[in-house]
PDB file of C-alpha atoms in Angstrom:
ATOM      1  CA  MET A   1     -13.928 -51.375 -18.156  1.00 48.00           C
ATOM      2  CA  LEU A   2     -15.156 -50.132 -15.699  1.00 51.00           C
ATOM      3  CA  PHE A   3     -18.681 -48.649 -16.655  1.00 51.00           C
ATOM      4  CA  GLY A   4     -19.873 -50.745 -19.341  1.00 54.00           C
ATOM      5  CA  SER A   5     -22.656 -50.304 -21.021  1.00 53.00           C
ATOM      6  CA  GLY A   6     -26.290 -51.245 -19.317  1.00 53.00           C
ATOM      7  CA  CYS A   7     -24.082 -50.769 -15.870  1.00 50.00           C
ATOM      8  CA  THR A   8     -26.630 -50.360 -12.885  1.00 54.00           C
ATOM      9  CA  SER A   9     -24.228 -51.865 -10.185  1.00 61.00           C
ATOM     10  CA  ILE A  10     -24.557 -49.167  -7.604  1.00 63.00           C
ATOM     11  CA  ARG A  11     -21.877 -50.978  -6.089  1.00 65.00           C
ATOM     12  CA  ARG A  12     -19.041 -50.569  -8.961  1.00 68.00           C
ATOM     13  CA  TRP A  13     -20.598 -47.027  -8.534  1.00 59.00           C
ATOM     14  CA  ARG A  14     -19.027 -47.082  -5.803  1.00 68.00           C
ATOM     15  CA  ARG A  15     -16.502 -48.797  -6.140  1.00 69.00           C
ATOM     16  CA  ALA A  16     -15.145 -45.854  -8.569  1.00 64.00           C
ATOM     17  CA  PHE A  17     -15.739 -42.981  -6.438  1.00 60.00           C
ATOM     18  CA  ARG A  18     -13.746 -45.010  -4.144  1.00 69.00           C
ATOM     19  CA  LEU A  19     -10.503 -44.442  -5.764  1.00 65.00           C
ATOM     20  CA  ILE A  20     -11.059 -41.485  -8.176  1.00 67.00           C
ATOM     21  CA  LYS A  21     -11.182 -40.295  -4.259  1.00 63.00           C
ATOM     22  CA  VAL A  22      -7.917 -41.960  -3.230  1.00 59.00           C
ATOM     23  CA  THR A  23      -6.392 -41.539  -6.182  1.00 63.00           C
ATOM     24  CA  ALA A  24      -6.684 -37.527  -4.874  1.00 58.00           C
ATOM     25  CA  LEU A  25      -5.907 -37.688  -2.361  1.00 55.00           C
ATOM     26  CA  LEU A  26      -2.659 -39.218  -2.897  1.00 56.00           C
ATOM     27  CA  THR A  27      -1.888 -37.005  -5.463  1.00 59.00           C
ATOM     28  CA  GLY A  28      -3.308 -34.280  -3.375  1.00 58.00           C
ATOM     29  CA  CYS A  29      -0.375 -35.172  -0.733  1.00 54.00           C
ATOM     30  CA  LEU A  30       2.385 -35.715  -2.534  1.00 55.00           C
ATOM     31  CA  ALA A  31       2.635 -32.427  -4.140  1.00 54.00           C
ATOM     32  CA  LEU A  32       2.038 -30.886  -0.315  1.00 51.00           C
ATOM     33  CA  PRO A  33       5.971 -31.001   0.808  1.00 52.00           C
ATOM     34  CA  VAL A  34       6.650 -29.380  -3.054  1.00 47.00           C
ATOM     35  CA  PHE A  35       4.298 -26.815  -1.963  1.00 45.00           C
ATOM     36  CA  SER A  36       5.820 -26.584   1.516  1.00 43.00           C
ATOM     37  CA  VAL A  37       9.097 -26.343   0.150  1.00 44.00           C
ATOM     38  CA  THR A  38       8.877 -23.407  -2.373  1.00 44.00           C
ATOM     39  CA  ALA A  39       6.974 -21.507   0.735  1.00 44.00           C
ATOM     40  CA  GLN A  40      10.081 -21.636   2.502  1.00 45.00           C
ATOM     41  CA  THR A  41      12.499 -21.158  -0.301  1.00 44.00           C
ATOM     42  CA  ALA A  42      10.555 -18.137  -1.363  1.00 41.00           C
ATOM     43  CA  THR A  43      12.248 -14.696  -0.375  1.00 42.00           C
ATOM     44  CA  PRO A  44       9.635 -12.016   1.753  1.00 47.00           C
ATOM     45  CA  THR A  45      10.061  -9.479  -0.950  1.00 61.00           C
ATOM     46  CA  SER A  46      10.023  -5.751   0.758  1.00 73.00           C
ATOM     47  CA  PRO A  47       6.856  -3.735   0.959  1.00 85.00           C
ATOM     48  CA  THR A  48       6.661  -1.216  -1.869  1.00 90.00           C
ATOM     49  CA  LEU A  49       5.038   2.003  -2.404  1.00 94.00           C
ATOM     50  CA  ARG A  50       3.528   3.195  -5.926  1.00 96.00           C
ATOM     51  CA  VAL A  51       4.417   6.915  -6.637  1.00 96.00           C
ATOM     52  CA  LEU A  52       2.239   8.480 -10.323  1.00 95.00           C
ATOM     53  CA  VAL A  53       2.742  11.932 -11.925  1.00 94.00           C
ATOM     54  CA  ASP A  54       1.111  13.113 -14.886  1.00 90.00           C
ATOM     55  CA  GLY A  55       3.199  12.174 -17.600  1.00 89.00           C
ATOM     56  CA  LYS A  56       5.937  10.940 -16.172  1.00 92.00           C
ATOM     57  CA  PRO A  57       6.490   7.020 -15.526  1.00 94.00           C
ATOM     58  CA  PRO A  58       5.789   5.159 -12.441  1.00 95.00           C
ATOM     59  CA  VAL A  59       8.457   5.081  -9.563  1.00 95.00           C
ATOM     60  CA  VAL A  60       8.209   2.784  -6.925  1.00 95.00           C
ATOM     61  CA  LEU A  61       9.731   3.247  -3.781  1.00 94.00           C
ATOM     62  CA  ASP A  62      11.094   0.288  -1.465  1.00 92.00           C
ATOM     63  CA  HIS A  63      12.418   0.529   1.815  1.00 89.00           C
ATOM     64  CA  ASN A  64      15.984   0.775   0.513  1.00 92.00           C
ATOM     65  CA  THR A  65      15.317   3.644  -1.373  1.00 93.00           C
ATOM     66  CA  LEU A  66      12.769   5.840   1.149  1.00 92.00           C
ATOM     67  CA  THR A  67      15.806   5.033   3.695  1.00 91.00           C
ATOM     68  CA  ALA A  68      18.557   6.790   1.189  1.00 94.00           C
ATOM     69  CA  MET A  69      16.263   9.814   0.910  1.00 96.00           C
ATOM     70  CA  PRO A  70      16.005  12.510   3.876  1.00 95.00           C
ATOM     71  CA  LEU A  71      15.404  11.361   7.085  1.00 95.00           C
ATOM     72  CA  THR A  72      12.539  13.686   8.461  1.00 95.00           C
ATOM     73  CA  ARG A  73      11.313  13.526  11.908  1.00 95.00           C
ATOM     74  CA  ALA A  74       8.109  14.952  13.787  1.00 93.00           C
ATOM     75  CA  ASP A  75       6.756  15.187  17.955  1.00 91.00           C
ATOM     76  CA  THR A  76       3.514  15.214  18.198  1.00 90.00           C
ATOM     77  CA  PRO A  77       1.716  15.967  20.799  1.00 89.00           C
ATOM     78  CA  ALA A  78      -1.514  14.218  21.942  1.00 86.00           C
ATOM     79  CA  ILE A  79      -4.585  14.396  19.706  1.00 82.00           C
ATOM     80  CA  HIS A  80      -8.241  13.252  19.058  1.00 77.00           C
ATOM     81  CA  HIS A  81      -7.344   9.515  19.596  1.00 79.00           C
ATOM     82  CA  GLU A  82      -3.800   9.763  19.107  1.00 78.00           C
ATOM     83  CA  PRO A  83      -1.291   8.874  21.504  1.00 85.00           C
ATOM     84  CA  ALA A  84       2.067  11.397  21.494  1.00 89.00           C
ATOM     85  CA  THR A  85       4.349  10.301  19.138  1.00 91.00           C
ATOM     86  CA  HIS A  86       7.736  10.867  17.922  1.00 95.00           C
ATOM     87  CA  TRP A  87       7.994  10.194  14.329  1.00 94.00           C
ATOM     88  CA  GLN A  88      10.552   9.479  11.177  1.00 96.00           C
ATOM     89  CA  GLY A  89      10.509   9.385   7.988  1.00 96.00           C
ATOM     90  CA  VAL A  90      10.430  11.215   4.481  1.00 97.00           C
ATOM     91  CA  SER A  91       8.996  14.204   3.657  1.00 96.00           C
ATOM     92  CA  LEU A  92       6.210  14.059   0.859  1.00 96.00           C
ATOM     93  CA  GLU A  93       7.728  16.594  -0.789  1.00 95.00           C
ATOM     94  CA  ASP A  94      11.027  15.001  -1.072  1.00 95.00           C
ATOM     95  CA  ILE A  95       8.874  12.079  -2.407  1.00 96.00           C
ATOM     96  CA  LEU A  96       7.470  13.936  -5.060  1.00 95.00           C
ATOM     97  CA  GLN A  97      10.506  15.719  -6.100  1.00 94.00           C
ATOM     98  CA  HIS A  98      11.736  12.747  -6.129  1.00 94.00           C
ATOM     99  CA  ALA A  99       8.884  11.569  -8.581  1.00 94.00           C
ATOM    100  CA  GLY A 100       9.206  14.220 -10.988  1.00 93.00           C
ATOM    101  CA  ALA A 101       6.201  16.585 -10.135  1.00 93.00           C
ATOM    102  CA  PRO A 102       6.838  20.262 -10.710  1.00 90.00           C
ATOM    103  CA  SER A 103       7.603  22.641  -8.082  1.00 90.00           C
ATOM    104  CA  GLY A 104       8.632  25.871  -7.602  1.00 88.00           C
ATOM    105  CA  GLU A 105       8.036  28.089 -10.315  1.00 87.00           C
ATOM    106  CA  GLN A 106       6.737  25.329 -12.032  1.00 86.00           C
ATOM    107  CA  LEU A 107       3.647  25.743 -10.144  1.00 86.00           C
ATOM    108  CA  ARG A 108       2.056  28.663 -11.692  1.00 85.00           C
ATOM    109  CA  GLY A 109      -1.493  28.347 -13.968  1.00 85.00           C
ATOM    110  CA  HIS A 110      -3.035  25.043 -14.520  1.00 82.00           C
ATOM    111  CA  GLY A 111      -0.747  23.459 -12.765  1.00 83.00           C
ATOM    112  CA  MET A 112      -1.672  25.018  -8.881  1.00 89.00           C
ATOM    113  CA  THR A 113      -4.966  22.889  -9.894  1.00 90.00           C
ATOM    114  CA  THR A 114      -2.904  19.879  -9.209  1.00 93.00           C
ATOM    115  CA  ILE A 115      -3.229  17.255  -6.126  1.00 94.00           C
ATOM    116  CA  VAL A 116      -1.939  15.043  -4.335  1.00 96.00           C
ATOM    117  CA  ARG A 117      -3.766  11.799  -3.671  1.00 97.00           C
ATOM    118  CA  ILE A 118      -2.377   9.398  -1.718  1.00 97.00           C
ATOM    119  CA  THR A 119      -4.330   5.812  -1.324  1.00 97.00           C
ATOM    120  CA  ALA A 120      -4.202   2.659   1.480  1.00 96.00           C
ATOM    121  CA  THR A 121      -4.383  -0.651   1.187  1.00 94.00           C
ATOM    122  CA  ASP A 122      -7.727   0.043   2.378  1.00 94.00           C
ATOM    123  CA  HIS A 123      -9.031   2.111  -0.669  1.00 95.00           C
ATOM    124  CA  TYR A 124      -9.204   4.880   2.501  1.00 95.00           C
ATOM    125  CA  GLN A 125      -7.720   7.617   0.409  1.00 97.00           C
ATOM    126  CA  VAL A 126      -6.846  11.527   0.725  1.00 97.00           C
ATOM    127  CA  VAL A 127      -5.929  14.807  -0.908  1.00 96.00           C
ATOM    128  CA  PHE A 128      -3.460  17.559  -0.542  1.00 96.00           C
ATOM    129  CA  SER A 129      -3.272  20.434  -3.038  1.00 94.00           C
ATOM    130  CA  LEU A 130       0.578  20.465  -4.310  1.00 94.00           C
ATOM    131  CA  ALA A 131       0.713  23.974  -3.687  1.00 93.00           C
ATOM    132  CA  GLU A 132       0.019  22.998  -0.735  1.00 94.00           C
ATOM    133  CA  LEU A 133       3.157  21.048   0.055  1.00 94.00           C
ATOM    134  CA  ASP A 134       5.068  22.848  -2.217  1.00 92.00           C
ATOM    135  CA  PRO A 135       7.530  24.403   0.175  1.00 90.00           C
ATOM    136  CA  MET A 136       7.882  28.023  -1.739  1.00 90.00           C
ATOM    137  CA  LEU A 137       4.051  28.037  -1.273  1.00 92.00           C
ATOM    138  CA  GLY A 138       2.241  26.111   1.563  1.00 90.00           C
ATOM    139  CA  ASN A 139       5.005  24.066   2.856  1.00 89.00           C
ATOM    140  CA  GLU A 140       2.292  22.343   5.081  1.00 91.00           C
ATOM    141  CA  GLN A 141       4.581  19.695   6.618  1.00 94.00           C
ATOM    142  CA  VAL A 142       3.864  16.051   5.882  1.00 96.00           C
ATOM    143  CA  MET A 143       5.688  13.591   6.002  1.00 96.00           C
ATOM    144  CA  LEU A 144       5.803   9.721   5.157  1.00 97.00           C
ATOM    145  CA  ALA A 145       6.447   7.925   8.803  1.00 95.00           C
ATOM    146  CA  ASP A 146       7.649   4.564   8.548  1.00 94.00           C
ATOM    147  CA  THR A 147       9.330   4.314  12.618  1.00 93.00           C
ATOM    148  CA  GLN A 148       7.132   5.420  15.003  1.00 92.00           C
ATOM    149  CA  ASP A 149       8.954   5.923  19.150  1.00 94.00           C
ATOM    150  CA  GLY A 150      11.853   4.451  17.581  1.00 93.00           C
ATOM    151  CA  HIS A 151      10.136   1.009  16.154  1.00 93.00           C
ATOM    152  CA  PRO A 152       8.737   0.290  12.278  1.00 92.00           C
ATOM    153  CA  ILE A 153       5.402   1.016  12.763  1.00 90.00           C
ATOM    154  CA  ALA A 154       3.858  -2.370  12.111  1.00 81.00           C
ATOM    155  CA  LYS A 155       0.303  -2.827  13.462  1.00 83.00           C
ATOM    156  CA  ASP A 156      -0.727   0.319  10.635  1.00 80.00           C
ATOM    157  CA  GLY A 157       2.494  -0.054   8.649  1.00 83.00           C
ATOM    158  CA  PRO A 158       4.640   0.047   6.812  1.00 92.00           C
ATOM    159  CA  TYR A 159       4.038   3.582   5.888  1.00 95.00           C
ATOM    160  CA  ARG A 160       1.986   5.914   7.071  1.00 94.00           C
ATOM    161  CA  ILE A 161       1.412  10.261   7.008  1.00 96.00           C
ATOM    162  CA  VAL A 162       1.686  12.994   9.121  1.00 94.00           C
ATOM    163  CA  VAL A 163       0.522  15.674   8.966  1.00 94.00           C
ATOM    164  CA  PRO A 164       1.771  17.497  12.698  1.00 92.00           C
ATOM    165  CA  GLY A 165      -0.443  20.501  11.606  1.00 90.00           C
ATOM    166  CA  ASP A 166      -3.216  19.456  11.795  1.00 89.00           C
ATOM    167  CA  LYS A 167      -5.327  20.079  14.616  1.00 86.00           C
ATOM    168  CA  ARG A 168      -7.321  17.017  13.960  1.00 87.00           C
ATOM    169  CA  PRO A 169      -5.825  12.855  12.368  1.00 89.00           C
ATOM    170  CA  ALA A 170      -8.240  12.743   9.433  1.00 90.00           C
ATOM    171  CA  ARG A 171      -4.776  13.238   6.880  1.00 93.00           C
ATOM    172  CA  TRP A 172      -3.204  10.383   9.058  1.00 93.00           C
ATOM    173  CA  ILE A 173      -3.354   7.665   6.762  1.00 95.00           C
ATOM    174  CA  ARG A 174      -2.589   4.107   7.817  1.00 94.00           C
ATOM    175  CA  ASN A 175      -1.241   1.791   4.970  1.00 95.00           C
ATOM    176  CA  VAL A 176       0.046   3.867   2.040  1.00 96.00           C
ATOM    177  CA  THR A 177       0.391   1.980  -0.796  1.00 96.00           C
ATOM    178  CA  THR A 178      -0.260   4.736  -4.067  1.00 97.00           C
ATOM    179  CA  ILE A 179       0.656   8.468  -3.915  1.00 97.00           C
ATOM    180  CA  GLU A 180      -0.409  10.207  -7.253  1.00 97.00           C
ATOM    181  CA  VAL A 181      -0.214  13.417  -8.552  1.00 95.00           C
ATOM    182  CA  ILE A 182      -3.081  14.691 -10.459  1.00 93.00           C
ATOM    183  CA  ASN A 183      -4.159  17.522 -12.299  1.00 88.00           C
ATOM    184  CA  SER A 184      -7.525  18.104 -11.828  1.00 81.00           C
ATOM    185  CA  THR A 185      -8.368  20.817 -14.751  1.00 73.00           C
ATOM    186  CA  THR A 186     -12.235  20.865 -15.882  1.00 64.00           C
ATOM    187  CA  PRO A 187     -13.504  22.895 -18.120  1.00 62.00           C
ATOM    188  CA  SER A 188     -15.042  26.239 -16.800  1.00 58.00           C
ATOM    189  CA  PRO A 189     -19.321  26.573 -17.980  1.00 63.00           C
TER     190      PRO A 189
END
């Protein structure tokens, strides 16, 4: 027994502590190759985008799903702190239709108070009205871009909202992770 009753020997305590440290160090060294092999063999996951529409099941879009959708292009002039750029991606309207958001004749009454909230990895958010995005109403051209000047968006990506008609790129949200369609009807006083 390492520690007997009434043991006051500091040497025994130090020896026991050293034994524990060496055992922990050896255990850690033996486990390290297992963790590094696991990390090396893991397959990289494609970035995903969640689309949530009130009353519908969530839709998760990955790179393959987005590239299968119709391609949209936009050339934007240099505005504010953004250089002139050629963007490619998918129309936000196409993404919303894919997820089952109401559009066209379905947008009336309380549907006219529906908003589209887009969230980035840093929790920055922007909002559009669903009516302003609808081709039969506002027809605002908004794109979920994944390519900038012919290259995948790396620094601020992989997905970024681009609104070519905005005079200032305040709604050009970077690192998009979630798109939500929310009916914002509140009771009248």
